Short mmCIF file of C-alpha atoms and ligand atoms in Angstrom, two decimals:
data_model
loop_
_atom_site.label_atom_id
_atom_site.label_comp_id
_atom_site.label_asym_id
_atom_site.label_seq_id
_atom_site.Cartn_x
_atom_site.Cartn_y
_atom_site.Cartn_z
CA MET A 1 179.73 94.02 123.00
CA LEU A 2 176.47 96.33 123.41
CA ASN A 3 177.17 99.74 124.82
CA PRO A 4 175.21 100.37 127.98
CA ASP A 5 174.71 104.04 126.65
CA LYS A 6 173.42 102.99 123.47
CA VAL A 7 170.87 101.04 125.16
CA ALA A 8 169.66 103.50 127.11
CA GLU A 9 169.66 105.56 123.95
CA PHE A 10 167.39 103.42 122.19
CA SER A 11 165.37 103.00 125.48
CA THR A 12 164.35 106.39 125.89
CA LEU A 13 162.37 106.01 121.92
CA LEU A 14 160.50 103.49 123.70
CA ARG A 15 156.94 104.14 125.10
CA GLY A 16 157.41 100.29 126.78
CA ARG A 17 160.35 98.78 128.86
CA VAL A 18 163.01 97.34 127.93
CA VAL A 19 164.11 94.55 130.49
CA GLN A 20 167.93 93.17 130.65
CA PRO A 21 169.55 90.87 132.81
CA ASP A 22 170.57 92.60 135.91
CA ASP A 23 166.19 93.56 135.77
CA ALA A 24 164.27 91.53 139.16
CA ASP A 25 161.83 90.73 136.17
CA TYR A 26 164.23 89.00 133.90
CA ASP A 27 163.59 85.37 134.70
CA ALA A 28 160.07 85.67 134.65
CA SER A 29 160.45 87.87 131.27
CA ARG A 30 162.66 85.41 129.53
CA ARG A 31 160.36 82.90 129.90
CA VAL A 32 158.21 81.07 126.61
CA TYR A 33 155.22 78.79 127.40
CA ASN A 34 157.59 75.63 126.42
CA ALA A 35 159.81 74.93 129.97
CA MET A 36 161.91 72.68 128.07
CA ILE A 37 163.08 76.31 126.09
CA ASP A 38 165.84 78.06 128.29
CA ARG A 39 167.56 81.13 126.23
CA TYR A 40 168.84 83.66 127.59
CA PRO A 41 168.31 87.67 125.26
CA ARG A 42 170.66 91.16 125.74
CA LEU A 43 167.37 93.26 126.07
CA ILE A 44 163.83 92.23 125.82
CA VAL A 45 161.91 94.96 124.70
CA TYR A 46 157.77 94.91 125.73
CA CYS A 47 157.01 97.37 122.82
CA ARG A 48 153.49 98.81 123.51
CA ASP A 49 152.59 100.82 120.00
CA VAL A 50 154.26 100.01 116.16
CA ALA A 51 156.57 102.95 116.20
CA ASP A 52 158.45 101.29 119.45
CA VAL A 53 158.32 98.06 116.71
CA MET A 54 160.05 100.23 114.18
CA HIS A 55 162.93 101.39 116.76
CA SER A 56 163.49 98.10 118.37
CA VAL A 57 164.14 96.42 114.83
CA ASN A 58 166.52 99.33 113.62
CA PHE A 59 168.54 98.74 116.86
CA ALA A 60 169.19 95.43 116.03
CA ARG A 61 169.74 95.47 112.49
CA GLU A 62 172.01 98.68 113.39
CA GLN A 63 173.93 96.77 116.75
CA SER A 64 173.90 93.65 114.47
CA LEU A 65 171.60 91.89 117.35
CA LEU A 66 170.26 88.47 116.37
CA LEU A 67 166.21 89.68 116.22
CA ALA A 68 163.56 87.18 118.05
CA VAL A 69 159.47 88.09 117.47
CA ARG A 70 157.41 87.17 120.16
CA GLY A 71 154.10 86.72 119.45
CA GLY A 72 152.18 84.22 122.39
CA GLY A 73 155.55 82.81 123.07
CA HIS A 74 154.18 79.66 122.36
CA ASN A 75 156.13 78.06 119.74
CA GLY A 76 157.28 73.98 120.35
CA GLY A 77 160.66 74.87 119.46
CA GLY A 78 161.00 78.45 121.41
CA LEU A 79 161.50 80.52 118.33
CA GLY A 80 159.73 83.39 120.20
CA THR A 81 163.30 83.78 122.21
CA CYS A 82 166.90 83.90 121.22
CA ASP A 83 170.26 84.24 123.59
CA GLU A 84 171.93 86.66 123.09
CA GLY A 85 170.11 89.08 120.61
CA LEU A 86 166.54 90.75 121.01
CA VAL A 87 163.13 90.39 121.93
CA ILE A 88 160.64 92.58 120.36
CA ASP A 89 157.49 91.32 122.81
CA LEU A 90 154.73 92.02 121.38
CA SER A 91 152.14 90.89 124.04
CA GLY A 92 151.36 94.69 124.66
CA LEU A 93 149.88 95.34 121.37
CA LYS A 94 145.96 94.30 122.06
CA GLY A 95 144.11 96.61 120.38
CA ILE A 96 140.88 94.47 118.40
CA ARG A 97 138.29 96.31 115.87
CA VAL A 98 135.47 94.23 115.01
CA ASP A 99 133.75 95.37 112.03
CA ALA A 100 130.19 94.34 112.30
CA ALA A 101 128.89 95.35 109.02
CA ALA A 102 131.69 94.65 106.63
CA ARG A 103 132.29 91.44 108.92
CA THR A 104 135.27 92.04 109.23
CA VAL A 105 138.12 92.12 112.75
CA ARG A 106 141.62 93.78 113.20
CA VAL A 107 143.29 92.77 115.27
CA GLU A 108 147.57 93.52 116.82
CA GLY A 109 150.25 91.52 116.37
CA GLY A 110 150.24 90.39 120.49
CA CYS A 111 146.96 89.38 120.74
CA THR A 112 146.33 85.78 121.66
CA LEU A 113 143.31 83.50 120.05
CA ALA A 114 141.09 84.14 122.70
CA ASP A 115 141.57 87.21 123.17
CA MET A 116 140.21 87.19 119.81
CA ASP A 117 137.24 85.12 120.28
CA HIS A 118 136.31 87.39 122.89
CA ALA A 119 136.65 90.22 121.01
CA THR A 120 134.65 88.48 117.22
CA HIS A 121 132.15 86.29 120.06
CA ALA A 122 130.11 89.67 120.87
CA PHE A 123 128.89 89.88 117.26
CA GLY A 124 128.04 86.31 117.03
CA MET A 125 131.43 85.88 114.55
CA ALA A 126 134.66 83.80 114.60
CA THR A 127 137.00 83.77 112.39
CA PRO A 128 138.86 80.13 112.33
CA SER A 129 142.56 80.12 114.64
CA GLY A 130 143.97 77.03 116.07
CA ILE A 131 142.08 74.90 119.43
CA ASN A 132 144.19 76.56 122.29
CA GLY A 133 143.07 80.45 123.95
CA SER A 134 146.55 81.41 124.68
CA THR A 135 148.21 81.04 121.61
CA GLY A 136 149.39 83.93 119.65
CA VAL A 137 147.35 85.42 116.76
CA GLY A 138 150.75 86.78 115.68
CA GLY A 139 152.69 83.38 114.47
CA LEU A 140 149.75 80.84 114.20
CA THR A 141 148.49 82.71 111.43
CA LEU A 142 151.63 82.86 109.45
CA GLY A 143 152.40 80.02 109.76
CA GLY A 144 148.25 79.08 108.12
CA GLY A 145 146.05 78.33 111.54
CA ILE A 146 144.64 75.01 111.41
CA GLY A 147 141.51 74.42 113.67
CA HIS A 148 137.78 73.64 115.20
CA LEU A 149 136.86 75.91 111.84
CA THR A 150 139.34 74.51 109.16
CA ARG A 151 136.47 72.46 107.43
CA LYS A 152 134.33 75.13 107.06
CA CYS A 153 135.59 78.03 106.74
CA GLY A 154 139.56 77.39 105.66
CA LEU A 155 142.62 78.06 107.54
CA THR A 156 143.56 81.50 109.27
CA ILE A 157 145.81 82.49 106.30
CA ASP A 158 142.28 81.68 104.01
CA ASN A 159 140.86 84.64 105.92
CA LEU A 160 143.54 86.78 106.43
CA LEU A 161 143.01 90.06 104.06
CA GLU A 162 145.50 92.19 105.23
CA ALA A 163 147.79 93.14 107.01
CA ASP A 164 150.44 95.71 108.34
CA VAL A 165 154.36 94.64 108.64
CA VAL A 166 157.41 96.52 110.08
CA LEU A 167 159.87 95.60 107.17
CA ALA A 168 163.53 95.17 107.87
CA ASP A 169 164.56 98.44 107.54
CA GLY A 170 162.20 99.28 109.26
CA ARG A 171 159.55 100.82 107.07
CA LEU A 172 155.83 99.85 108.26
CA VAL A 173 154.20 98.82 104.83
CA THR A 174 150.30 97.90 104.83
CA THR A 175 150.07 94.73 102.00
CA ASN A 176 146.96 93.15 100.75
CA VAL A 177 145.76 91.51 97.41
CA GLU A 178 147.26 94.81 95.76
CA GLN A 179 149.65 96.23 98.09
CA HIS A 180 153.01 93.92 97.98
CA PRO A 181 151.32 91.72 97.26
CA ASP A 182 154.01 90.01 97.07
CA LEU A 183 154.63 89.77 100.54
CA TYR A 184 151.07 89.00 100.99
CA TRP A 185 151.17 86.30 99.33
CA ALA A 186 154.26 85.08 101.43
CA LEU A 187 153.20 85.95 104.57
CA ARG A 188 150.14 83.74 104.45
CA GLY A 189 152.06 80.38 105.89
CA GLY A 190 155.82 81.16 105.55
CA GLY A 191 156.44 82.52 109.32
CA GLY A 192 157.77 85.45 110.13
CA ASN A 193 159.85 85.59 107.87
CA PHE A 194 159.64 88.66 106.25
CA GLY A 195 158.84 91.02 108.75
CA VAL A 196 156.65 92.28 112.37
CA VAL A 197 153.43 92.02 111.61
CA THR A 198 151.85 94.64 113.88
CA SER A 199 148.13 94.06 113.23
CA PHE A 200 145.77 91.45 110.62
CA LEU A 201 142.50 91.92 109.49
CA PHE A 202 140.82 88.62 109.30
CA ARG A 203 137.38 87.56 107.80
CA LEU A 204 134.32 86.93 110.08
CA HIS A 205 132.04 84.10 109.71
CA ALA A 206 128.87 83.33 111.62
CA VAL A 207 129.67 81.05 114.20
CA ASP A 208 128.38 81.60 117.80
CA THR A 209 127.14 78.03 120.02
CA VAL A 210 128.37 75.42 118.59
CA VAL A 211 127.75 71.54 119.62
CA ALA A 212 131.35 70.31 120.34
CA GLY A 213 132.65 67.65 122.67
CA PRO A 214 134.69 64.43 123.12
CA THR A 215 134.05 61.06 122.17
CA PHE A 216 135.85 58.51 123.79
CA TRP A 217 136.27 55.05 122.38
CA PRO A 218 138.78 52.11 125.07
CA LEU A 219 142.28 52.14 123.02
CA GLU A 220 141.63 48.76 122.12
CA ARG A 221 139.21 49.49 119.53
CA ALA A 222 142.40 52.21 118.02
CA GLY A 223 142.23 50.37 115.04
CA ASP A 224 138.45 50.26 114.03
CA VAL A 225 138.02 53.94 115.52
CA MET A 226 140.59 54.76 113.07
CA ARG A 227 139.51 53.07 110.09
CA TRP A 228 136.27 54.47 110.67
CA TYR A 229 137.25 57.95 111.28
CA ARG A 230 139.24 58.21 108.28
CA GLU A 231 136.70 57.31 105.78
CA PHE A 232 133.51 59.84 107.65
CA ILE A 233 135.00 62.70 108.14
CA VAL A 234 136.50 63.59 104.46
CA SER A 235 132.89 63.03 103.92
CA ALA A 236 130.95 64.63 106.53
CA PRO A 237 129.20 67.84 106.36
CA GLU A 238 131.79 70.62 106.48
CA ASP A 239 129.83 72.13 109.58
CA LEU A 240 131.30 69.05 111.19
CA ASN A 241 134.68 69.15 112.17
CA GLY A 242 136.31 66.63 115.07
CA PHE A 243 139.91 66.16 115.07
CA PHE A 244 141.72 62.71 116.05
CA ALA A 245 143.31 62.61 119.61
CA PHE A 246 145.06 59.72 121.40
CA LEU A 247 144.90 60.78 125.31
CA THR A 248 144.48 60.31 129.00
CA VAL A 249 141.15 61.01 130.21
CA PRO A 250 142.08 64.03 133.31
CA PRO A 251 141.30 63.46 136.40
CA ALA A 252 138.14 66.43 136.82
CA GLU A 253 134.95 66.95 136.07
CA PRO A 254 133.03 66.34 133.60
CA PHE A 255 134.24 62.88 132.90
CA PRO A 256 132.94 60.38 134.64
CA PRO A 257 135.49 59.42 137.77
CA ALA A 258 135.69 55.38 136.13
CA LEU A 259 137.20 56.85 133.25
CA HIS A 260 139.69 59.20 135.02
CA GLY A 261 143.29 58.27 134.31
CA GLN A 262 142.69 56.25 131.14
CA LYS A 263 144.03 56.28 127.83
CA VAL A 264 141.59 56.67 125.37
CA CYS A 265 141.26 56.97 121.75
CA ALA A 266 138.98 60.56 120.97
CA VAL A 267 136.79 62.48 118.27
CA LEU A 268 137.05 66.42 119.98
CA TRP A 269 134.23 67.51 117.33
CA CYS A 270 132.36 70.62 116.20
CA TYR A 271 129.20 71.34 115.07
CA THR A 272 128.69 74.72 113.65
CA GLY A 273 125.61 73.81 111.65
CA PRO A 274 121.82 74.89 112.61
CA ALA A 275 121.41 73.44 116.51
CA ALA A 276 118.03 71.38 114.53
CA ASP A 277 120.53 69.30 112.98
CA ALA A 278 123.40 67.97 115.44
CA ASP A 279 121.17 65.05 116.45
CA LYS A 280 121.20 63.55 112.61
CA VAL A 281 125.18 64.89 112.62
CA PHE A 282 125.83 63.24 114.77
CA GLU A 283 123.61 60.14 113.75
CA PRO A 284 126.66 58.05 112.22
CA VAL A 285 128.88 58.80 115.21
CA ARG A 286 126.61 56.78 117.90
CA GLU A 287 125.82 53.97 115.57
CA PHE A 288 129.51 53.68 114.58
CA GLY A 289 129.79 51.15 117.93
CA PRO A 290 129.20 51.93 121.71
CA PRO A 291 131.50 55.09 122.92
CA LEU A 292 133.21 55.32 126.74
CA MET A 293 131.23 58.68 126.78
CA HIS A 294 129.66 61.01 124.06
CA GLY A 295 129.86 64.29 125.61
CA VAL A 296 128.80 66.31 122.70
CA GLN A 297 126.57 69.87 123.50
CA ALA A 298 125.46 73.35 123.27
CA MET A 299 128.37 75.54 124.57
CA PRO A 300 129.29 79.47 123.11
CA PHE A 301 132.38 79.04 120.68
CA PRO A 302 135.07 80.55 123.03
CA VAL A 303 134.12 77.87 125.61
CA TRP A 304 135.02 75.50 123.27
CA GLN A 305 138.53 77.24 122.28
CA GLY A 306 139.44 77.63 125.28
CA ALA A 307 138.57 74.25 126.87
CA PHE A 308 142.37 72.96 126.34
CA ASP A 309 144.19 75.91 128.34
CA ALA A 310 143.97 74.41 131.69
CA LEU A 311 145.00 71.50 131.40
CA TYR A 312 147.54 72.74 129.40
CA PRO A 313 148.94 75.83 131.17
CA PRO A 314 152.44 77.59 130.31
CA GLY A 315 155.05 76.05 131.93
CA LEU A 316 155.27 72.07 130.27
CA GLN A 317 157.65 70.68 129.23
CA TRP A 318 156.95 70.19 125.60
CA TYR A 319 158.95 68.06 123.08
CA TRP A 320 156.47 67.26 119.42
CA ARG A 321 156.96 66.35 115.61
CA ALA A 322 154.59 66.58 113.01
CA ASP A 323 153.89 65.61 109.44
CA PHE A 324 151.13 65.79 106.85
CA VAL A 325 149.38 62.69 105.84
CA THR A 326 147.34 61.88 102.39
CA GLU A 327 146.41 58.24 102.72
CA LEU A 328 145.93 56.54 106.87
CA SER A 329 146.82 53.16 105.87
CA ASP A 330 145.75 50.18 107.67
CA ALA A 331 150.13 49.92 107.96
CA ALA A 332 149.95 53.34 109.28
CA ILE A 333 147.30 52.70 111.85
CA ALA A 334 149.03 49.30 113.17
CA GLU A 335 152.14 51.99 114.05
CA HIS A 336 149.72 55.08 116.09
CA GLU A 337 148.08 51.68 117.64
CA ARG A 338 151.68 50.07 119.24
CA TYR A 339 152.16 53.75 119.97
CA ALA A 340 149.81 55.17 121.75
CA ALA A 341 149.89 51.99 124.14
CA ALA A 342 153.13 53.74 125.25
CA MET A 343 152.04 57.30 125.47
CA PRO A 344 154.62 58.06 128.62
CA THR A 345 152.61 60.46 130.84
CA PRO A 346 148.93 62.10 130.66
CA HIS A 347 150.08 65.35 128.92
CA SER A 348 151.42 63.24 126.19
CA THR A 349 149.52 63.19 122.98
CA MET A 350 148.97 62.76 119.43
CA HIS A 351 146.46 64.31 116.92
CA LEU A 352 145.46 64.27 113.35
CA TYR A 353 143.29 67.99 112.71
CA PRO A 354 140.94 67.64 109.29
CA ILE A 355 142.40 69.79 106.63
CA ASN A 356 139.61 69.40 104.09
CA GLY A 357 137.22 70.91 103.50
CA ALA A 358 137.04 74.61 102.47
CA ALA A 359 140.72 74.16 102.96
CA HIS A 360 141.07 72.29 100.00
CA ARG A 361 139.53 74.50 98.10
CA ILE A 362 142.47 76.69 98.26
CA LYS A 363 145.24 76.39 95.72
CA GLN A 364 148.75 74.56 96.48
CA ALA A 365 150.58 78.18 94.97
CA ASP A 366 147.68 80.35 96.17
CA THR A 367 149.60 80.35 100.08
CA PRO A 368 153.03 79.03 101.08
CA PHE A 369 150.96 76.64 102.76
CA SER A 370 152.09 73.56 99.58
CA TYR A 371 149.93 70.55 102.07
CA ARG A 372 146.19 71.38 100.01
CA ASP A 373 146.00 68.06 98.55
CA ALA A 374 146.64 66.10 102.44
CA GLN A 375 143.24 65.06 104.36
CA TRP A 376 145.09 65.76 107.97
CA ALA A 377 148.13 67.54 110.24
CA GLU A 378 149.04 64.65 111.98
CA VAL A 379 151.28 66.15 115.82
CA ILE A 380 152.85 63.97 118.23
CA VAL A 381 153.33 65.14 120.77
CA GLY A 382 155.19 64.47 124.39
CA VAL A 383 154.50 66.88 127.53
CA SER A 384 155.18 66.67 131.33
CA PRO A 385 154.80 68.54 134.06
CA ASP A 386 158.04 67.43 135.06
CA ALA A 387 160.80 67.95 133.94
CA LYS A 388 162.31 65.04 134.86
CA ASP A 389 160.82 63.22 131.90
CA ALA A 390 162.30 65.59 129.14
CA ALA A 391 164.64 62.83 128.00
CA GLN A 392 161.25 60.47 127.85
CA ILE A 393 158.80 62.72 126.24
CA THR A 394 161.58 63.17 123.51
CA ALA A 395 163.07 59.96 122.85
CA TRP A 396 158.81 58.34 122.54
CA THR A 397 158.05 61.20 120.11
CA LYS A 398 161.11 60.86 118.20
CA ASP A 399 160.33 57.07 117.88
CA TYR A 400 156.44 57.52 116.98
CA TRP A 401 157.78 59.98 114.34
CA ASP A 402 160.38 57.77 113.19
CA ALA A 403 157.99 54.69 112.43
CA LEU A 404 154.93 57.52 111.66
CA HIS A 405 157.05 59.42 108.93
CA PRO A 406 157.30 56.62 106.02
CA HIS A 407 153.60 56.59 105.87
CA SER A 408 153.48 60.60 105.98
CA ALA A 409 153.03 63.17 102.59
CA GLY A 410 156.46 64.13 103.58
CA GLY A 411 156.88 67.33 104.61
CA ALA A 412 155.34 68.97 108.08
CA TYR A 413 152.76 72.05 109.43
CA VAL A 414 155.74 74.26 110.21
CA ASN A 415 153.90 75.66 113.01
CA MET A 416 154.41 71.99 114.77
CA MET A 417 158.34 71.19 114.08
CA MET A 418 160.64 71.48 116.41
CA ASP A 419 164.26 73.10 115.12
CA GLU A 420 164.85 70.44 112.15
CA GLY A 421 166.72 72.07 110.13
CA ASP A 422 166.48 73.04 106.49
CA GLU A 423 165.88 69.87 104.56
CA ARG A 424 161.99 70.27 106.69
CA ILE A 425 161.83 73.27 105.86
CA ARG A 426 162.21 72.76 102.56
CA ALA A 427 159.87 69.19 103.05
CA ALA A 428 157.00 71.66 104.47
CA TYR A 429 156.96 74.24 101.13
CA ARG A 430 157.48 71.37 98.69
CA GLY A 431 157.17 73.49 95.15
CA ASN A 432 156.33 77.06 96.96
CA HIS A 433 160.10 77.43 98.85
CA ALA A 434 161.98 79.19 95.74
CA ARG A 435 158.93 81.97 95.77
CA LEU A 436 159.62 82.27 99.47
CA VAL A 437 163.09 82.88 98.99
CA GLU A 438 162.48 85.22 95.91
CA VAL A 439 160.28 87.23 98.55
CA LYS A 440 162.56 87.26 101.45
CA ARG A 441 165.76 88.42 98.99
CA ARG A 442 163.47 91.28 98.06
CA TYR A 443 162.14 92.03 101.86
CA ASP A 444 164.28 90.69 104.01
CA PRO A 445 168.22 89.78 102.14
CA ASP A 446 170.21 89.84 104.72
CA ASN A 447 167.97 87.86 107.14
CA LEU A 448 167.51 90.05 110.26
CA PHE A 449 164.31 88.09 110.40
CA ARG A 450 165.76 83.98 111.66
CA VAL A 451 164.25 82.83 114.15
CA ASN A 452 161.40 81.20 112.33
CA GLN A 453 161.56 78.10 110.69
CA ASN A 454 164.04 80.23 108.23
CA ILE A 455 163.92 80.87 104.56
CA ARG A 456 167.50 81.92 103.26
CA PRO A 457 168.10 84.31 101.24
CA GLU A 458 171.18 82.79 99.31
C1 FAD B 1 148.77 74.33 123.72
C2 FAD B 1 149.33 75.02 121.87
C3 FAD B 1 148.14 74.47 121.01
C4 FAD B 1 148.27 74.68 119.58
N1 FAD B 1 147.72 74.69 118.67
C5 FAD B 1 147.77 75.16 117.20
C6 FAD B 1 146.03 74.64 117.07
O1 FAD B 1 145.18 74.20 117.08
N2 FAD B 1 146.51 75.38 115.51
C7 FAD B 1 147.77 75.65 115.12
O2 FAD B 1 148.14 75.55 113.93
N3 FAD B 1 148.94 76.11 116.07
C8 FAD B 1 148.43 75.24 117.18
N4 FAD B 1 149.61 75.60 117.53
C9 FAD B 1 151.12 75.92 117.44
C10 FAD B 1 150.74 77.44 117.04
O3 FAD B 1 150.36 77.24 115.78
C11 FAD B 1 152.61 77.68 116.98
O4 FAD B 1 153.07 76.97 118.07
C12 FAD B 1 152.63 78.71 116.86
O5 FAD B 1 154.19 79.35 116.77
C13 FAD B 1 152.32 79.50 117.69
O6 FAD B 1 153.04 81.53 117.37
P1 FAD B 1 152.63 82.21 119.35
O7 FAD B 1 152.85 83.74 118.64
O8 FAD B 1 152.14 81.71 119.83
O9 FAD B 1 154.31 81.73 118.90
P2 FAD B 1 156.00 82.49 119.15
O10 FAD B 1 157.24 81.39 119.67
O11 FAD B 1 155.32 84.34 119.65
O12 FAD B 1 155.88 82.97 117.81
C14 FAD B 1 156.39 81.50 117.19
C15 FAD B 1 157.24 82.33 115.56
O13 FAD B 1 156.23 82.88 114.86
C16 FAD B 1 156.61 84.89 114.99
N5 FAD B 1 155.82 85.64 115.19
C17 FAD B 1 155.56 85.65 116.36
N6 FAD B 1 153.93 86.64 116.40
C18 FAD B 1 154.73 87.25 115.22
C19 FAD B 1 153.98 88.46 113.98
N7 FAD B 1 153.77 89.21 114.60
N8 FAD B 1 155.34 89.21 113.19
C20 FAD B 1 156.62 88.59 113.44
N9 FAD B 1 156.14 87.58 113.35
C21 FAD B 1 155.93 86.93 114.12
C22 FAD B 1 158.06 84.31 115.68
O14 FAD B 1 158.87 85.26 115.13
C23 FAD B 1 158.27 82.82 115.81
O15 FAD B 1 158.79 82.87 114.79
C24 FAD B 1 149.79 75.34 118.77
C25 FAD B 1 151.29 75.48 120.75
C26 FAD B 1 150.40 74.97 121.10
C27 FAD B 1 151.81 75.56 121.99
#
């Protein structure tokens, strides 16, 4: 039982606020992005600075409280919160500083992808991240970071130059290729296992206006489209990214009314090369066969980065399962066709994100992200605004995954897993798991940071 005097004493050390179960905003404060997650923390600490984070880590350790760290709160499995324990909420750490001459950006731990893109776009630059503006830079980066720029610039972790980290003993350290290199290695894919990252330093790339948008084909052509796509995207110029998706066309502009509500297969493109070459680069797409819609156009990069935000606001029910894919076989395509036709709700979807190109030039052991030989990160996502659909979207996702898993590379991208147990975590890290355990023992031997895809120190 936590002593209220201790909590009061702790609160006086902080610039930020502590929210407790009796507070009027407790319910709003405990919510995370996925409405399927319904946890009741004992304390939610809205940290305002690094000192608040250090005090919170020390307090959780001294009081033997379960500790969760919330960056953007987007984690599908709800790993940004917990029952009974202390949640460090980083949303007050929003500082961003672009160094245009050095081509770097320093981003504090509570920033979202939209915050970061907004800041860097003013300088005509970007660092690779994910496809949804409201995702936290923290969780996304620590797991890997896959998005529209992966083929051109690599994963987010491939562009991480340095991080400030509050360790389990409450100390703040800076880590980079020279300082605490083992920690620097582990942060690039090992998740939140090693401490609270209060700021990240990323390399920037010249990415400004892009030619982006979707191409839709009828669902009945899914087999042909997938067979064409699996050849095309592995040899396309690296300036062109395109992830494959099954989706339901939203009933809104800019989609033609005739397509509203129709299930389709799609590729969502992002071309970052010279605008004058765009027509030529998209020529094979147009030649492949008549699409229902080919909607690419020039737009500022952050517009494309935020294009799905309105469709997927916080508060929906989410259940997802993932795997890496080395070869998209005909047998796998047949299963995809079967389950795509049975997509249970308009928000449900399946994505295949290409992780080749620049992401393939990093060696398997150079970062914990262990599937540098895979071509795609596959994710099956059951989503609905209605809690009544929870069982149905979960069942569809699990059945689809069960059918696809034998055709996969074996492990999944940690950021797209639910709470699936130790075996799946080991499969995600393969040969890098043992080294992660070593680093965990050094920096967090008592496993204070365990609300994550946990690397157990024992
Ligand atoms: C709509 C949607 C779209 C997505 N799109 C993509 C995508 O395009 N590409 C992609 O790679 N992933 C994507 N993801 C997955 C995303 O990367 C993970 O859900 C990730 O965990 C989210 O990070 P967060 O900070 O928002 O989450 P949180 O729930 O806050 O945290 C997730 C985990 O990271 C830890 N953590 C977060 N911040 C820190 C920090 N500063 N220091 C230490 N630990 C920390 C937490 O403790 C927790 O274990 C998407 C998720 C959603 C819901």
